[in-house]
Short mmCIF file of C-alpha atoms in Angstrom, two decimals:
data_model
loop_
_atom_site.label_atom_id
_atom_site.label_comp_id
_atom_site.label_asym_id
_atom_site.label_seq_id
_atom_site.Cartn_x
_atom_site.Cartn_y
_atom_site.Cartn_z
CA MET M 27 -0.03 0.00 0.04
CA SER M 28 1.55 3.28 -1.02
CA GLU M 29 1.37 6.52 1.03
CA ILE M 30 -1.39 9.00 0.23
CA PRO M 31 -1.14 12.05 2.49
CA GLY M 32 -4.55 13.38 3.70
CA ASN M 33 -3.63 17.08 3.36
CA LEU M 34 -3.11 16.93 -0.46
CA LYS M 35 -5.40 16.95 -3.46
CA TYR M 36 -5.00 14.45 -6.36
CA THR M 37 -5.72 13.71 -10.06
CA GLU M 38 -6.55 10.54 -11.82
CA SER M 39 -3.28 10.83 -13.61
CA HIS M 40 -1.40 10.46 -10.31
CA GLU M 41 -0.28 14.03 -9.69
CA TRP M 42 -0.67 15.51 -6.16
CA ILE M 43 -1.41 19.22 -5.47
CA ALA M 44 -0.57 21.17 -2.24
CA GLU M 45 -2.24 24.48 -1.52
CA GLY M 46 0.01 27.09 -0.19
CA GLU M 47 -1.02 30.01 1.95
CA ASP M 48 -0.02 32.54 -0.82
CA GLY M 49 -2.47 30.97 -3.32
CA ILE M 50 0.39 29.28 -5.12
CA VAL M 51 0.03 25.40 -5.53
CA THR M 52 2.85 22.86 -5.51
CA ILE M 53 2.68 19.84 -7.89
CA GLY M 54 4.34 16.49 -7.96
CA ILE M 55 3.61 12.81 -8.71
CA THR M 56 2.41 10.39 -6.07
CA GLU M 57 4.16 7.50 -4.33
CA HIS M 58 1.95 5.16 -6.45
CA ALA M 59 3.18 6.83 -9.62
CA GLN M 60 6.88 6.66 -8.79
CA GLN M 61 6.54 3.07 -7.62
CA SER M 62 4.98 1.93 -10.84
CA LEU M 63 7.49 3.92 -13.10
CA GLY M 64 10.46 2.61 -11.24
CA ASP M 65 13.84 4.41 -11.13
CA LEU M 66 13.57 7.85 -12.77
CA VAL M 67 16.35 8.89 -15.10
CA PHE M 68 15.20 11.96 -16.81
CA ILE M 69 12.75 14.74 -16.08
CA GLU M 70 11.52 17.57 -18.33
CA LEU M 71 9.84 20.45 -16.64
CA PRO M 72 7.84 23.44 -17.96
CA GLU M 73 9.36 26.80 -18.35
CA VAL M 74 8.71 29.37 -15.57
CA GLY M 75 6.18 31.96 -16.81
CA THR M 76 4.33 29.52 -19.08
CA GLU M 77 0.56 29.67 -19.04
CA VAL M 78 -0.99 26.20 -19.04
CA LYS M 79 -4.49 24.83 -19.42
CA GLN M 80 -5.97 22.16 -17.21
CA GLU M 81 -4.78 18.67 -18.31
CA GLU M 82 -2.22 20.16 -20.70
CA ILE M 83 0.98 18.16 -20.92
CA CYS M 84 3.64 20.33 -19.37
CA GLY M 85 6.47 17.91 -18.75
CA VAL M 86 7.63 14.36 -18.75
CA VAL M 87 9.05 11.92 -16.22
CA GLU M 88 11.06 9.03 -17.66
CA SER M 89 12.16 5.86 -15.94
CA VAL M 90 14.38 3.21 -17.45
CA LYS M 91 11.23 1.41 -18.32
CA ALA M 92 8.85 4.09 -19.70
CA ALA M 93 8.07 7.73 -20.35
CA SER M 94 5.04 9.27 -18.63
CA ASP M 95 3.54 12.75 -19.36
CA ILE M 96 2.86 15.16 -16.57
CA PHE M 97 -0.41 16.84 -16.96
CA SER M 98 -1.13 20.19 -15.32
CA PRO M 99 -3.96 19.57 -12.85
CA LEU M 100 -5.07 23.19 -13.06
CA ALA M 101 -5.00 26.07 -15.45
CA GLY M 102 -2.60 28.87 -14.46
CA LYS M 103 0.87 30.18 -14.70
CA ILE M 104 4.09 28.29 -13.83
CA THR M 105 5.94 30.17 -11.11
CA ALA M 106 8.69 27.89 -10.23
CA ILE M 107 10.24 24.52 -11.14
CA ASN M 108 12.35 22.15 -9.06
CA GLU M 109 15.73 22.61 -10.92
CA LYS M 110 17.42 20.01 -8.71
CA LEU M 111 15.56 17.20 -10.54
CA VAL M 112 17.33 18.00 -13.83
CA ASP M 113 20.55 16.45 -12.46
CA GLU M 114 18.97 14.23 -9.76
CA PRO M 115 15.65 12.85 -10.98
CA GLU M 116 16.00 9.98 -8.45
CA ILE M 117 14.81 12.46 -5.78
CA VAL M 118 11.27 11.90 -7.03
CA ASN M 119 11.70 8.22 -6.21
CA SER M 120 13.09 8.80 -2.72
CA SER M 121 10.78 11.78 -1.77
CA PRO M 122 7.86 12.12 -4.06
CA TYR M 123 5.85 14.33 -1.72
CA GLN M 124 8.66 16.57 -0.36
CA ASP M 125 12.00 17.18 -2.06
CA GLY M 126 10.69 15.62 -5.25
CA TRP M 127 8.02 18.20 -6.11
CA LEU M 128 8.05 19.10 -9.76
CA PHE M 129 6.68 22.61 -10.25
CA LYS M 130 4.62 25.48 -8.69
CA LEU M 131 1.71 27.13 -10.29
CA LYS M 132 -0.52 30.21 -9.64
CA PRO M 133 -3.93 28.75 -10.53
CA SER M 134 -6.60 30.66 -12.48
CA GLU M 135 -9.36 28.35 -11.37
CA SER M 136 -10.67 26.76 -8.26
CA LEU M 137 -9.32 23.50 -6.81
CA ASP M 138 -12.76 22.11 -6.28
CA ASN M 139 -12.58 19.60 -8.98
CA LEU M 140 -9.48 17.80 -7.77
CA LEU M 141 -9.72 14.47 -5.99
CA SER M 142 -9.68 14.06 -2.19
CA HIS M 143 -7.19 11.56 -0.84
CA ASP M 144 -9.99 9.11 -0.25
CA LYS M 145 -11.15 9.28 -3.78
CA TYR M 146 -7.57 8.93 -5.04
CA ARG M 147 -7.07 5.94 -2.79
CA GLU M 148 -10.08 4.24 -4.40
CA ILE M 149 -8.55 4.79 -7.80
CA THR M 150 -5.22 3.32 -6.90
CA GLU M 151 -6.87 0.30 -5.32
CA ASN M 152 -8.97 -0.49 -8.46
CA MET Y 59 -1.93 -18.68 -16.81
CA LEU Y 60 1.60 -17.45 -16.68
CA ARG Y 61 4.46 -20.01 -16.43
CA LYS Y 62 6.58 -19.91 -13.31
CA THR Y 63 10.20 -20.96 -12.99
CA PRO Y 64 11.43 -23.36 -10.37
CA LEU Y 65 12.67 -20.21 -8.49
CA TYR Y 66 9.28 -18.48 -8.39
CA ASP Y 67 9.18 -18.62 -4.56
CA GLN Y 68 12.51 -16.87 -4.42
CA HIS Y 69 10.99 -13.85 -6.23
CA LEU Y 70 8.10 -13.07 -4.02
CA ASN Y 71 9.74 -9.76 -2.84
CA ALA Y 72 10.28 -8.63 -6.44
CA LYS Y 73 8.18 -6.63 -8.84
CA LEU Y 74 6.90 -9.46 -11.02
CA VAL Y 75 5.86 -8.92 -14.73
CA ASP Y 76 4.56 -10.97 -17.60
CA PHE Y 77 7.64 -11.56 -19.59
CA GLY Y 78 6.61 -13.41 -22.81
CA GLY Y 79 4.25 -15.66 -20.93
CA TRP Y 80 6.45 -16.19 -17.84
CA GLU Y 81 5.93 -14.40 -14.49
CA MET Y 82 9.45 -13.02 -13.97
CA PRO Y 83 11.15 -10.52 -11.57
CA LEU Y 84 11.60 -7.09 -13.24
CA HIS Y 85 13.50 -5.80 -10.20
CA TYR Y 86 13.74 -6.40 -6.51
CA GLY Y 87 13.62 -2.77 -5.45
CA SER Y 88 15.78 -0.64 -7.74
CA GLN Y 89 16.75 -1.64 -11.25
CA ILE Y 90 19.58 0.88 -11.39
CA GLU Y 91 21.14 -0.31 -8.10
CA GLU Y 92 20.96 -3.88 -9.44
CA HIS Y 93 22.70 -2.80 -12.60
CA HIS Y 94 25.57 -1.25 -10.53
CA GLN Y 95 25.65 -4.31 -8.27
CA VAL Y 96 26.66 -6.49 -11.27
CA ARG Y 97 29.14 -3.93 -12.78
CA GLN Y 98 30.81 -3.48 -9.41
CA ASP Y 99 30.27 -6.55 -7.28
CA ALA Y 100 28.14 -9.70 -7.98
CA GLY Y 101 24.59 -10.52 -8.89
CA VAL Y 102 22.48 -13.59 -9.54
CA PHE Y 103 19.72 -13.95 -12.23
CA ASP Y 104 16.99 -16.45 -12.64
CA VAL Y 105 17.05 -17.28 -16.41
CA SER Y 106 15.15 -20.56 -16.11
CA HIS Y 107 12.77 -19.26 -18.82
CA MET Y 108 15.43 -19.80 -21.46
CA THR Y 109 15.08 -22.92 -23.58
CA ILE Y 110 17.71 -25.68 -23.19
CA ILE Y 111 17.81 -28.23 -26.00
CA ASP Y 112 20.03 -31.32 -26.18
CA LEU Y 113 20.85 -32.64 -29.68
CA THR Y 114 22.15 -36.21 -29.96
CA GLY Y 115 23.12 -38.44 -32.85
CA LYS Y 116 26.14 -39.61 -34.86
CA LYS Y 117 25.65 -36.87 -37.46
CA VAL Y 118 24.93 -34.00 -34.98
CA ARG Y 119 27.96 -31.93 -35.95
CA GLN Y 120 27.15 -32.19 -39.64
CA PHE Y 121 23.55 -31.23 -38.85
CA LEU Y 122 24.58 -28.11 -36.91
CA GLN Y 123 26.90 -27.11 -39.68
CA TYR Y 124 23.88 -26.96 -41.92
CA LEU Y 125 21.47 -25.51 -39.33
CA LEU Y 126 23.58 -22.61 -38.03
CA ALA Y 127 25.30 -19.53 -39.71
CA ASN Y 128 28.27 -19.89 -37.47
CA ASP Y 129 30.39 -23.07 -37.91
CA VAL Y 130 30.49 -25.65 -35.17
CA GLY Y 131 33.45 -26.98 -37.06
CA ARG Y 132 35.25 -24.33 -35.05
CA LEU Y 133 34.55 -26.23 -31.89
CA LYS Y 134 37.68 -28.35 -31.44
CA THR Y 135 37.87 -28.99 -27.82
CA ILE Y 136 35.24 -30.56 -25.63
CA GLY Y 137 33.25 -27.94 -23.60
CA LYS Y 138 33.86 -25.07 -26.00
CA ALA Y 139 30.90 -22.85 -26.77
CA LEU Y 140 29.90 -20.98 -29.85
CA TYR Y 141 27.40 -18.04 -30.46
CA SER Y 142 25.44 -18.25 -33.58
CA CYS Y 143 22.32 -17.21 -35.49
CA MET Y 144 19.87 -19.71 -36.83
CA LEU Y 145 18.54 -18.36 -40.17
CA ASN Y 146 15.63 -19.04 -42.47
CA GLU Y 147 16.09 -19.51 -46.28
CA ASN Y 148 15.85 -15.72 -46.67
CA GLY Y 149 18.69 -15.11 -44.34
CA GLY Y 150 16.32 -13.80 -41.59
CA VAL Y 151 17.13 -14.56 -38.07
CA ILE Y 152 14.96 -17.22 -36.53
CA ASP Y 153 16.83 -17.02 -33.30
CA ASP Y 154 20.30 -16.45 -31.71
CA LEU Y 155 21.78 -19.02 -29.41
CA ILE Y 156 24.71 -20.53 -27.79
CA VAL Y 157 25.76 -24.13 -28.65
CA TYR Y 158 28.09 -26.26 -26.52
CA TYR Y 159 30.18 -29.16 -27.76
CA GLN Y 160 29.90 -32.01 -25.21
CA THR Y 161 30.72 -35.13 -27.19
CA ASP Y 162 30.87 -35.91 -30.89
CA GLU Y 163 27.33 -37.27 -30.42
CA LEU Y 164 25.96 -34.55 -28.03
CA PHE Y 165 25.66 -30.78 -28.34
CA ARG Y 166 23.61 -28.64 -26.01
CA MET Y 167 21.93 -25.56 -27.22
CA VAL Y 168 20.43 -22.56 -25.37
CA VAL Y 169 17.90 -20.65 -27.30
CA ASN Y 170 15.57 -17.85 -26.23
CA SER Y 171 12.38 -18.14 -24.29
CA GLY Y 172 9.85 -16.50 -26.60
CA THR Y 173 11.10 -18.52 -29.56
CA ARG Y 174 10.79 -21.93 -27.89
CA ASP Y 175 8.02 -23.43 -29.93
CA LYS Y 176 9.04 -22.28 -33.40
CA ASP Y 177 12.74 -23.12 -32.73
CA ILE Y 178 11.92 -26.66 -31.65
CA ALA Y 179 9.62 -27.08 -34.64
CA TRP Y 180 12.26 -25.75 -36.95
CA ILE Y 181 15.12 -27.69 -35.55
CA THR Y 182 13.14 -31.00 -35.31
CA HIS Y 183 12.13 -30.59 -39.01
CA TYR Y 184 15.72 -30.42 -40.20
CA ALA Y 185 17.07 -32.87 -37.70
CA LYS Y 186 15.19 -35.82 -39.21
CA GLU Y 187 17.39 -36.08 -42.30
CA TYR Y 188 20.41 -36.36 -40.03
CA ALA Y 189 18.71 -38.80 -37.52
CA VAL Y 190 19.40 -36.22 -34.73
CA GLN Y 191 17.30 -36.52 -31.53
CA VAL Y 192 15.96 -33.21 -30.20
CA GLN Y 193 15.17 -33.03 -26.58
CA GLU Y 194 13.96 -30.02 -24.64
CA ARG Y 195 15.37 -29.98 -21.16
CA ASP Y 196 12.57 -28.35 -19.20
CA ASP Y 197 13.63 -30.46 -16.24
CA LEU Y 198 16.51 -28.04 -15.71
CA ALA Y 199 16.69 -24.57 -14.14
CA MET Y 200 19.19 -21.98 -15.20
CA ILE Y 201 21.01 -19.48 -12.88
CA ALA Y 202 23.41 -16.84 -14.10
CA ILE Y 203 25.91 -15.28 -11.71
CA GLN Y 204 27.70 -12.22 -13.03
CA GLY Y 205 30.14 -9.62 -11.76
CA PRO Y 206 33.76 -8.98 -10.96
CA GLN Y 207 33.51 -10.39 -7.47
CA VAL Y 208 31.70 -13.64 -8.60
CA THR Y 209 34.67 -15.96 -8.53
CA LYS Y 210 35.66 -14.81 -4.95
CA LYS Y 211 32.11 -15.27 -3.67
CA ILE Y 212 31.35 -18.67 -5.12
CA LYS Y 213 34.51 -20.46 -4.23
CA ASP Y 214 32.79 -22.79 -1.76
CA LEU Y 215 29.82 -23.53 -4.06
CA LEU Y 216 31.25 -24.65 -7.35
CA PRO Y 217 33.97 -27.28 -8.16
CA ALA Y 218 37.52 -26.13 -8.94
CA THR Y 219 37.12 -27.25 -12.54
CA ALA Y 220 34.34 -24.79 -12.93
CA LEU Y 221 36.14 -21.90 -11.29
CA SER Y 222 39.11 -22.35 -13.65
CA LEU Y 223 37.02 -22.50 -16.81
CA LYS Y 224 38.12 -20.16 -19.67
CA PRO Y 225 35.59 -17.84 -21.14
CA PHE Y 226 32.99 -19.54 -23.41
CA HIS Y 227 33.86 -23.02 -21.98
CA ALA Y 228 31.65 -25.35 -19.98
CA THR Y 229 32.04 -28.34 -17.71
CA TRP Y 230 29.44 -30.85 -16.44
CA GLU Y 231 30.74 -33.10 -13.71
CA ASN Y 232 27.50 -32.67 -11.81
CA TRP Y 233 25.75 -29.39 -12.88
CA PHE Y 234 26.34 -28.04 -16.21
CA ILE Y 235 28.43 -24.95 -15.57
CA ALA Y 236 29.53 -22.50 -18.40
CA ARG Y 237 31.61 -19.36 -18.31
CA THR Y 238 29.19 -17.28 -20.29
CA GLY Y 239 26.69 -14.54 -19.63
CA TYR Y 240 24.78 -11.57 -21.01
CA THR Y 241 26.27 -8.65 -19.06
CA GLY Y 242 29.77 -7.99 -20.28
CA GLU Y 243 31.11 -9.06 -16.88
CA ASN Y 244 32.92 -12.14 -15.68
CA GLY Y 245 30.59 -14.93 -14.63
CA PHE Y 246 28.86 -18.32 -14.95
CA GLU Y 247 25.61 -19.77 -16.16
CA ILE Y 248 24.57 -22.94 -14.40
CA MET Y 249 22.02 -25.46 -15.61
CA LEU Y 250 20.86 -27.77 -12.75
CA PRO Y 251 17.89 -29.98 -11.90
CA ALA Y 252 14.90 -27.81 -11.09
CA LYS Y 253 14.51 -29.11 -7.57
CA GLU Y 254 18.11 -28.26 -6.54
CA ALA Y 255 17.85 -24.65 -7.84
CA PRO Y 256 16.25 -23.02 -4.86
CA GLU Y 257 18.85 -24.31 -2.44
CA LEU Y 258 21.73 -22.94 -4.72
CA TRP Y 259 19.84 -19.67 -5.05
CA GLU Y 260 19.69 -19.32 -1.25
CA LYS Y 261 23.32 -20.20 -0.79
CA LEU Y 262 24.37 -17.54 -3.41
CA LEU Y 263 22.36 -14.91 -1.53
CA ALA Y 264 23.94 -16.07 1.76
CA ASN Y 265 27.36 -15.40 0.02
CA GLU Y 266 26.18 -11.84 -0.62
CA ILE Y 267 25.42 -12.14 -4.26
CA LYS Y 268 22.37 -10.04 -4.74
CA PRO Y 269 19.35 -10.97 -6.87
CA ILE Y 270 19.07 -9.06 -10.15
CA GLY Y 271 15.82 -8.76 -12.21
CA LEU Y 272 15.24 -8.60 -16.01
CA GLY Y 273 15.26 -4.85 -16.01
CA ALA Y 274 18.90 -4.65 -15.09
CA ARG Y 275 19.63 -7.61 -17.41
CA ASN Y 276 18.45 -5.53 -20.34
CA THR Y 277 20.58 -2.48 -19.50
CA LEU Y 278 23.56 -4.60 -18.78
CA ARG Y 279 23.43 -6.41 -22.14
CA LEU Y 280 22.80 -3.20 -24.02
CA GLU Y 281 25.90 -1.58 -22.48
CA ALA Y 282 27.86 -4.80 -23.29
CA GLY Y 283 26.76 -4.43 -26.91
CA MET Y 284 24.78 -7.68 -26.98
CA ASN Y 285 21.65 -8.01 -29.13
CA LEU Y 286 18.26 -8.91 -27.88
CA TYR Y 287 16.22 -11.20 -30.12
CA GLY Y 288 12.87 -9.81 -31.14
CA THR Y 289 13.97 -6.20 -30.86
CA ASP Y 290 17.45 -6.01 -32.46
CA MET Y 291 16.81 -8.67 -34.96
CA ASN Y 292 13.98 -10.92 -36.18
CA GLU Y 293 12.95 -13.02 -39.17
CA ASN Y 294 12.84 -9.94 -41.46
CA CYS Y 295 16.38 -8.96 -40.78
CA SER Y 296 19.76 -10.65 -41.49
CA PRO Y 297 22.78 -10.95 -39.21
CA LEU Y 298 24.46 -8.34 -41.52
CA GLU Y 299 21.72 -5.86 -40.75
CA ALA Y 300 21.93 -6.62 -36.97
CA GLY Y 301 25.66 -6.04 -36.38
CA LEU Y 302 26.28 -9.78 -36.32
CA ASN Y 303 28.50 -10.15 -39.32
CA TRP Y 304 31.17 -11.63 -37.00
CA THR Y 305 28.96 -14.56 -36.21
CA VAL Y 306 28.62 -15.67 -39.78
CA ALA Y 307 31.30 -18.26 -40.86
CA TRP Y 308 31.80 -17.71 -44.61
CA LYS Y 309 34.69 -20.13 -44.73
CA PRO Y 310 34.86 -22.94 -45.60
CA LEU Y 311 33.29 -21.77 -48.83
CA ASP Y 312 31.75 -25.17 -49.53
CA ARG Y 313 29.84 -25.23 -46.23
CA ASN Y 314 26.15 -24.99 -47.12
CA PHE Y 315 24.06 -23.54 -44.30
CA ILE Y 316 20.41 -22.46 -44.31
CA GLY Y 317 20.15 -18.90 -45.62
CA ARG Y 318 23.65 -18.87 -47.04
CA VAL Y 319 22.68 -18.07 -50.62
CA THR Y 320 20.50 -15.13 -49.87
CA LEU Y 321 22.96 -13.82 -47.23
CA GLN Y 322 25.89 -14.05 -49.67
CA ALA Y 323 23.91 -12.05 -52.20
CA GLN Y 324 23.10 -9.41 -49.68
CA LYS Y 325 26.80 -9.16 -48.66
CA ASP Y 326 27.90 -8.90 -52.32
CA SER Y 327 25.43 -6.11 -52.93
CA GLY Y 328 26.99 -4.02 -50.20
CA ASN Y 329 23.72 -2.21 -49.98
CA HIS Y 330 22.04 -3.53 -46.90
CA ARG Y 331 21.05 -1.80 -43.62
CA ILE Y 332 23.54 -1.75 -40.81
CA MET Y 333 23.35 -1.55 -37.09
CA ILE Y 334 25.03 1.39 -35.23
CA ALA Y 335 25.52 2.20 -31.64
CA LEU Y 336 24.50 5.61 -30.37
CA VAL Y 337 25.12 7.84 -27.35
CA LEU Y 338 22.63 10.71 -26.85
CA GLN Y 339 24.53 13.98 -26.48
CA ASN Y 340 21.63 15.78 -24.79
CA LYS Y 341 19.52 14.91 -21.75
CA GLY Y 342 16.63 12.70 -22.77
CA MET Y 343 15.91 9.08 -23.49
CA LEU Y 344 16.42 7.00 -26.58
CA ARG Y 345 13.67 4.46 -26.85
CA ASP Y 346 12.82 1.50 -29.07
CA HIS Y 347 11.16 2.48 -32.35
CA GLN Y 348 12.21 6.09 -32.35
CA ALA Y 349 13.07 7.41 -35.91
CA ILE Y 350 16.62 8.13 -36.60
CA TYR Y 351 17.77 10.63 -39.32
CA THR Y 352 21.07 10.14 -41.19
CA ASP Y 353 22.66 11.62 -44.38
CA ASN Y 354 21.56 8.58 -46.14
CA GLY Y 355 17.90 8.46 -44.97
CA GLU Y 356 15.85 7.24 -42.16
CA GLY Y 357 16.31 4.41 -39.69
CA TYR Y 358 15.03 3.40 -36.37
CA ILE Y 359 16.16 2.51 -32.85
CA THR Y 360 15.97 -1.20 -32.16
CA SER Y 361 16.95 -0.98 -28.43
CA GLY Y 362 17.26 2.26 -26.48
CA SER Y 363 17.47 2.82 -22.86
CA PHE Y 364 19.40 4.62 -20.09
CA SER Y 365 22.96 3.51 -19.41
CA PRO Y 366 23.45 3.57 -15.70
CA THR Y 367 27.20 3.26 -16.16
CA LEU Y 368 27.45 6.15 -18.48
CA GLY Y 369 24.66 8.19 -16.96
CA ARG Y 370 23.20 8.99 -20.26
CA SER Y 371 20.98 7.37 -22.90
CA ILE Y 372 22.42 4.81 -25.28
CA ALA Y 373 20.84 2.78 -28.13
CA PHE Y 374 21.27 0.40 -31.16
CA ALA Y 375 19.83 1.66 -34.39
CA ARG Y 376 19.23 0.13 -37.79
CA VAL Y 377 20.08 2.66 -40.58
CA PRO Y 378 20.86 2.67 -44.30
CA MET Y 379 24.36 1.63 -45.23
CA GLY Y 380 26.88 4.44 -44.67
CA LYS Y 381 29.65 5.87 -42.43
CA TYR Y 382 28.28 8.12 -39.67
CA GLU Y 383 29.80 10.24 -37.02
CA GLN Y 384 26.37 11.43 -35.68
CA VAL Y 385 22.72 11.15 -36.38
CA THR Y 386 19.61 12.98 -35.12
CA VAL Y 387 16.52 11.77 -33.34
CA GLN Y 388 13.20 13.47 -32.86
CA ILE Y 389 11.90 13.24 -29.35
CA ARG Y 390 8.70 15.11 -28.51
CA ASN Y 391 9.17 17.79 -31.17
CA LYS Y 392 12.83 18.37 -30.29
CA THR Y 393 15.73 17.32 -32.59
CA LEU Y 394 18.50 15.86 -30.54
CA VAL Y 395 22.01 14.71 -31.61
CA ALA Y 396 23.34 11.22 -30.93
CA LYS Y 397 26.94 10.33 -31.48
CA VAL Y 398 27.84 7.19 -33.29
CA VAL Y 399 30.27 4.99 -31.36
CA LYS Y 400 31.79 1.60 -31.41
CA SER Y 401 29.98 -1.09 -29.51
CA PRO Y 402 30.31 -2.32 -26.67
CA PHE Y 403 29.82 0.67 -24.53
CA VAL Y 404 31.09 -0.96 -21.39
CA LYS Y 405 33.01 -4.10 -20.61
CA ASN Y 406 34.37 -5.57 -17.43
CA GLY Y 407 33.34 -2.48 -15.51
CA ASN Y 408 35.21 -0.12 -17.89
CA VAL Y 409 33.60 2.49 -20.12
CA LEU Y 410 34.96 1.96 -23.58
CA ILE Y 411 33.50 4.86 -25.63
#
């Protein structure tokens, strides 16, 4: 059973979303996602300042086994990316919810449509 | 229903996958750590899904000289092994294999797993004329032990005759032990009765040889410049188009082998596709089937992955005949440059490119 923190929101495509107090959200991939991908060897992140739509592909995480697109869970503007991952993608494997965050975004829509941790757990269990 | 090897119970802590109809370990935690383990220390693989075939008969050598593109006539000493392709009449590769010379009336062959049924049918068909008996040895398990520290770590488990084997030689006092492998490192492949395999596996683990899954097996063989049947070559591709020219014995000129005529014509034309080895110069990943662009036209990647030893992406690609220093590849709307290098990329722990 993989870890699904209760204080985060989720998507069906296995991204997690953390709400910050400043209205900026932080986005990463879940423990379940990193486990099924295996060792990550390459990560491509969006450029800071890019406007993204909801469910737009804005990056890629690649393991030895497979490439997996990262979808933006919300529309908004990219405000920061985790530069460390360019040289150390394995951080996402070791710390998917903390040091392995992917990017930050200033959303232009509400977070109401994202999944709760209970709903996401149901998805991963099925 | 997936097939299970005699070592299935030893893999319960692994991530198991359907590998050509077999339930096999992909990794036991981290594929990359397992790769480094074999390059730097010692690892053990369950390769019992591979197909072991014994060929017996008075004319077995003559039969194999007709069946295989490499020449078993080169096997002069008992226990010597030979790598070869088995071709169809068009020169396409039915399978690649290793054949061991045991006696003048017995040769053992190890072919791939996914090709088991068609290989046995093909071999049996041609064996009739030579009165050669074809017996699959599915009573045996197969364990590969690979890495620079292997000899030191198995001293108490294998007989001295096995430990002193030269590369590509085998001995069979009790178990069949060969100094062969699929990683580019020193090591052994052991064929033993299925029921004895779990005990040997546990003893190897107790000697601090770590279990390695098929994920690392693939990146190890790719770095070592070794082809994988089904991705790097198949029945629509000749050995000349798969970087396996060195495995075709053209001499003696009067040795007729299946596929020879077509293969000779292809060689004489000098205009067949070739296999090249690539190192990606940018960050990114070369993957199977990606299109490759050269000065002479388009080709494609047959095997692409991440090289844990080099820390960058490497690949084999099939491209039009030519001499290349670099090629380009399209990955997600970006054009990236890959340098053409001489295979293998890595051998005995050393980077060669």
